[in-house]
Amino acid sequence: TTDDFTKTSTLDINSIEHQAAYVLAKQYRSVKTGDRLGFPVFGTSHNLLGFYTGSTLNADADAFTHIDVLDEFGETELDQAKHILIDARESGNDEVHSIKDYGNFRNLMEHALIYDANKERIANQLPSASTSPNLG
């Protein structure tokens, strides 16, 4: 489980807005623990900044876990994450959301949360629904 000290406050989430460029609207889980990490947030150079968790119903539930506090992400995993984003962008994957399309980080994340919730709702109606993928 990710400890509270590894997550940033709402104020720090506001500061990440200046670095964030993309989010994949797909929640990832830790390969080591299976715990939900959240939505991967990337900078303009496609570098993984960390993971966002939140709720469209409760802004106080917002949290951002910076990549530096997650010990399971070394050079190989960070490079893989970068390529996942690049491949998704190049293929036109609709899970890629850009801050340019939504104006600010909060709107970007709200759209990612709604997209994920709708996708999950549809998947739960299908007999072969899959679980959230692992990053790595």
PDB file of C-alpha atoms in Angstrom:
ATOM      1  CA  THR A   1       0.000   0.000   0.000  1.00  0.00           C
ATOM      2  CA  THR A   2       1.254   3.481  -0.810  1.00  0.00           C
ATOM      3  CA  ASP A   3       1.842   5.357   2.452  1.00  0.00           C
ATOM      4  CA  ASP A   4       0.325   8.804   2.949  1.00  0.00           C
ATOM      5  CA  PHE A   5       3.747  10.453   3.055  1.00  0.00           C
ATOM      6  CA  THR A   6       4.386   9.435  -0.545  1.00  0.00           C
ATOM      7  CA  LYS A   7       1.417  11.368  -1.843  1.00  0.00           C
ATOM      8  CA  THR A   8       1.409  15.094  -2.372  1.00  0.00           C
ATOM      9  CA  SER A   9      -1.147  17.528  -1.058  1.00  0.00           C
ATOM     10  CA  THR A  10      -3.703  19.377  -3.154  1.00  0.00           C
ATOM     11  CA  LEU A  11      -1.328  22.351  -3.247  1.00  0.00           C
ATOM     12  CA  ASP A  12       1.382  20.152  -4.722  1.00  0.00           C
ATOM     13  CA  ILE A  13      -1.096  18.817  -7.287  1.00  0.00           C
ATOM     14  CA  ASN A  14      -1.513  22.413  -8.427  1.00  0.00           C
ATOM     15  CA  SER A  15       2.251  22.699  -8.901  1.00  0.00           C
ATOM     16  CA  ILE A  16       2.370  19.536 -11.045  1.00  0.00           C
ATOM     17  CA  GLU A  17      -0.019  21.227 -13.474  1.00  0.00           C
ATOM     18  CA  HIS A  18       2.878  23.274 -14.836  1.00  0.00           C
ATOM     19  CA  GLN A  19       4.805  20.114 -15.667  1.00  0.00           C
ATOM     20  CA  ALA A  20       1.973  17.825 -16.795  1.00  0.00           C
ATOM     21  CA  ALA A  21       1.275  17.472 -20.495  1.00  0.00           C
ATOM     22  CA  TYR A  22      -0.420  14.075 -20.868  1.00  0.00           C
ATOM     23  CA  VAL A  23      -2.275  11.467 -18.889  1.00  0.00           C
ATOM     24  CA  LEU A  24      -3.225   7.948 -19.866  1.00  0.00           C
ATOM     25  CA  ALA A  25      -6.831   7.422 -18.820  1.00  0.00           C
ATOM     26  CA  LYS A  26      -6.039   3.909 -17.650  1.00  0.00           C
ATOM     27  CA  GLN A  27      -5.362   3.126 -14.025  1.00  0.00           C
ATOM     28  CA  TYR A  28      -2.237   1.104 -13.448  1.00  0.00           C
ATOM     29  CA  ARG A  29      -1.340  -1.253 -10.631  1.00  0.00           C
ATOM     30  CA  SER A  30       1.974  -1.944  -8.973  1.00  0.00           C
ATOM     31  CA  VAL A  31       3.722  -4.990 -10.409  1.00  0.00           C
ATOM     32  CA  LYS A  32       5.200  -5.711  -6.968  1.00  0.00           C
ATOM     33  CA  THR A  33       2.170  -5.266  -4.725  1.00  0.00           C
ATOM     34  CA  GLY A  34      -0.867  -5.203  -6.996  1.00  0.00           C
ATOM     35  CA  ASP A  35      -1.966  -1.935  -5.359  1.00  0.00           C
ATOM     36  CA  ARG A  36      -3.594   0.673  -7.570  1.00  0.00           C
ATOM     37  CA  LEU A  37      -1.131   3.412  -8.515  1.00  0.00           C
ATOM     38  CA  GLY A  38      -3.593   5.533 -10.488  1.00  0.00           C
ATOM     39  CA  PHE A  39      -3.363   7.320 -13.808  1.00  0.00           C
ATOM     40  CA  PRO A  40       0.147   7.866 -15.181  1.00  0.00           C
ATOM     41  CA  VAL A  41       0.936  11.559 -15.687  1.00  0.00           C
ATOM     42  CA  PHE A  42       3.614  12.566 -18.197  1.00  0.00           C
ATOM     43  CA  GLY A  43       5.559  15.738 -18.931  1.00  0.00           C
ATOM     44  CA  THR A  44       6.100  17.400 -22.307  1.00  0.00           C
ATOM     45  CA  SER A  45       9.130  15.184 -22.999  1.00  0.00           C
ATOM     46  CA  HIS A  46       6.955  12.098 -22.409  1.00  0.00           C
ATOM     47  CA  ASN A  47       8.713  11.458 -19.097  1.00  0.00           C
ATOM     48  CA  LEU A  48       6.620   9.800 -16.375  1.00  0.00           C
ATOM     49  CA  LEU A  49       6.067  12.298 -13.549  1.00  0.00           C
ATOM     50  CA  GLY A  50       3.979  10.071 -11.302  1.00  0.00           C
ATOM     51  CA  PHE A  51       0.468   8.804 -10.742  1.00  0.00           C
ATOM     52  CA  TYR A  52      -2.769  10.630 -10.013  1.00  0.00           C
ATOM     53  CA  THR A  53      -5.674   9.248  -8.027  1.00  0.00           C
ATOM     54  CA  GLY A  54      -8.866  11.136  -7.467  1.00  0.00           C
ATOM     55  CA  SER A  55     -12.606  11.345  -7.662  1.00  0.00           C
ATOM     56  CA  THR A  56     -15.002  13.417  -9.737  1.00  0.00           C
ATOM     57  CA  LEU A  57     -17.213  13.624  -6.650  1.00  0.00           C
ATOM     58  CA  ASN A  58     -14.643  14.654  -4.039  1.00  0.00           C
ATOM     59  CA  ALA A  59     -11.753  17.014  -4.801  1.00  0.00           C
ATOM     60  CA  ASP A  60     -10.314  16.234  -1.345  1.00  0.00           C
ATOM     61  CA  ALA A  61      -9.665  12.681  -2.570  1.00  0.00           C
ATOM     62  CA  ASP A  62      -7.164  13.953  -5.142  1.00  0.00           C
ATOM     63  CA  ALA A  63      -3.596  12.780  -4.673  1.00  0.00           C
ATOM     64  CA  PHE A  64      -0.468  12.703  -6.769  1.00  0.00           C
ATOM     65  CA  THR A  65       2.316  10.218  -6.086  1.00  0.00           C
ATOM     66  CA  HIS A  66       5.601  11.457  -7.516  1.00  0.00           C
ATOM     67  CA  ILE A  67       7.620   8.885  -9.430  1.00  0.00           C
ATOM     68  CA  ASP A  68      10.675   9.480  -7.206  1.00  0.00           C
ATOM     69  CA  VAL A  69       8.980   7.825  -4.211  1.00  0.00           C
ATOM     70  CA  LEU A  70       8.106   4.627  -6.060  1.00  0.00           C
ATOM     71  CA  ASP A  71      11.086   2.311  -5.724  1.00  0.00           C
ATOM     72  CA  GLU A  72       9.865  -0.110  -8.391  1.00  0.00           C
ATOM     73  CA  PHE A  73      10.579   2.380 -11.189  1.00  0.00           C
ATOM     74  CA  GLY A  74      14.135   2.236 -12.437  1.00  0.00           C
ATOM     75  CA  GLU A  75      15.553   3.393 -15.778  1.00  0.00           C
ATOM     76  CA  THR A  76      14.062   0.421 -17.657  1.00  0.00           C
ATOM     77  CA  GLU A  77      10.539   0.963 -16.309  1.00  0.00           C
ATOM     78  CA  LEU A  78      10.668   4.713 -16.916  1.00  0.00           C
ATOM     79  CA  ASP A  79      11.830   4.117 -20.490  1.00  0.00           C
ATOM     80  CA  GLN A  80       9.049   1.561 -20.988  1.00  0.00           C
ATOM     81  CA  ALA A  81       6.452   4.023 -19.647  1.00  0.00           C
ATOM     82  CA  LYS A  82       7.725   6.678 -22.060  1.00  0.00           C
ATOM     83  CA  HIS A  83       7.361   4.278 -24.994  1.00  0.00           C
ATOM     84  CA  ILE A  84       3.862   3.258 -23.895  1.00  0.00           C
ATOM     85  CA  LEU A  85       2.804   6.911 -24.098  1.00  0.00           C
ATOM     86  CA  ILE A  86       4.585   7.552 -27.406  1.00  0.00           C
ATOM     87  CA  ASP A  87       3.055   4.433 -28.987  1.00  0.00           C
ATOM     88  CA  ALA A  88      -0.401   5.367 -27.688  1.00  0.00           C
ATOM     89  CA  ARG A  89      -0.101   8.902 -29.069  1.00  0.00           C
ATOM     90  CA  GLU A  90       1.156   7.707 -32.455  1.00  0.00           C
ATOM     91  CA  SER A  91      -1.652   5.155 -32.776  1.00  0.00           C
ATOM     92  CA  GLY A  92      -4.321   7.709 -31.857  1.00  0.00           C
ATOM     93  CA  ASN A  93      -5.323   5.793 -28.724  1.00  0.00           C
ATOM     94  CA  ASP A  94      -8.247   7.614 -27.109  1.00  0.00           C
ATOM     95  CA  GLU A  95      -6.862   6.853 -23.629  1.00  0.00           C
ATOM     96  CA  VAL A  96      -4.280   9.597 -24.185  1.00  0.00           C
ATOM     97  CA  HIS A  97      -5.522  12.915 -22.835  1.00  0.00           C
ATOM     98  CA  SER A  98      -3.582  16.155 -23.336  1.00  0.00           C
ATOM     99  CA  ILE A  99      -3.674  19.185 -21.085  1.00  0.00           C
ATOM    100  CA  LYS A 100      -3.837  21.309 -24.255  1.00  0.00           C
ATOM    101  CA  ASP A 101      -7.309  19.881 -24.893  1.00  0.00           C
ATOM    102  CA  TYR A 102      -8.681  20.638 -21.427  1.00  0.00           C
ATOM    103  CA  GLY A 103      -6.990  23.894 -20.356  1.00  0.00           C
ATOM    104  CA  ASN A 104      -5.840  22.873 -16.888  1.00  0.00           C
ATOM    105  CA  PHE A 105      -4.800  19.876 -14.848  1.00  0.00           C
ATOM    106  CA  ARG A 106      -8.066  19.549 -12.911  1.00  0.00           C
ATOM    107  CA  ASN A 107     -10.155  19.442 -16.112  1.00  0.00           C
ATOM    108  CA  LEU A 108      -7.694  17.005 -17.664  1.00  0.00           C
ATOM    109  CA  MET A 109      -7.980  14.652 -14.715  1.00  0.00           C
ATOM    110  CA  GLU A 110     -11.776  14.953 -14.540  1.00  0.00           C
ATOM    111  CA  HIS A 111     -12.002  13.840 -18.161  1.00  0.00           C
ATOM    112  CA  ALA A 112      -9.592  10.959 -17.516  1.00  0.00           C
ATOM    113  CA  LEU A 113     -11.644   9.859 -14.494  1.00  0.00           C
ATOM    114  CA  ILE A 114     -14.907  10.012 -16.456  1.00  0.00           C
ATOM    115  CA  TYR A 115     -13.376   8.198 -19.430  1.00  0.00           C
ATOM    116  CA  ASP A 116     -12.051   5.440 -17.155  1.00  0.00           C
ATOM    117  CA  ALA A 117     -15.344   5.106 -15.255  1.00  0.00           C
ATOM    118  CA  ASN A 118     -17.327   4.830 -18.492  1.00  0.00           C
ATOM    119  CA  LYS A 119     -14.886   2.313 -19.926  1.00  0.00           C
ATOM    120  CA  GLU A 120     -15.014   0.247 -16.731  1.00  0.00           C
ATOM    121  CA  ARG A 121     -18.819   0.358 -16.690  1.00  0.00           C
ATOM    122  CA  ILE A 122     -18.955  -0.908 -20.282  1.00  0.00           C
ATOM    123  CA  ALA A 123     -16.316  -3.585 -19.586  1.00  0.00           C
ATOM    124  CA  ASN A 124     -18.303  -4.841 -16.600  1.00  0.00           C
ATOM    125  CA  GLN A 125     -21.255  -5.435 -18.921  1.00  0.00           C
ATOM    126  CA  LEU A 126     -19.148  -7.668 -21.181  1.00  0.00           C
ATOM    127  CA  PRO A 127     -18.573 -11.327 -20.300  1.00  0.00           C
ATOM    128  CA  SER A 128     -14.816 -11.135 -20.946  1.00  0.00           C
ATOM    129  CA  ALA A 129     -14.028  -7.995 -18.935  1.00  0.00           C
ATOM    130  CA  SER A 130     -10.355  -7.652 -18.028  1.00  0.00           C
ATOM    131  CA  THR A 131      -8.757  -6.095 -14.963  1.00  0.00           C
ATOM    132  CA  SER A 132      -6.527  -3.040 -14.905  1.00  0.00           C
ATOM    133  CA  PRO A 133      -3.165  -3.760 -16.526  1.00  0.00           C
ATOM    134  CA  ASN A 134       0.184  -3.574 -14.801  1.00  0.00           C
ATOM    135  CA  LEU A 135       2.814  -1.100 -15.862  1.00  0.00           C
ATOM    136  CA  GLY A 136       5.998  -2.961 -16.402  1.00  0.00           C
TER     137      GLY A 136
END
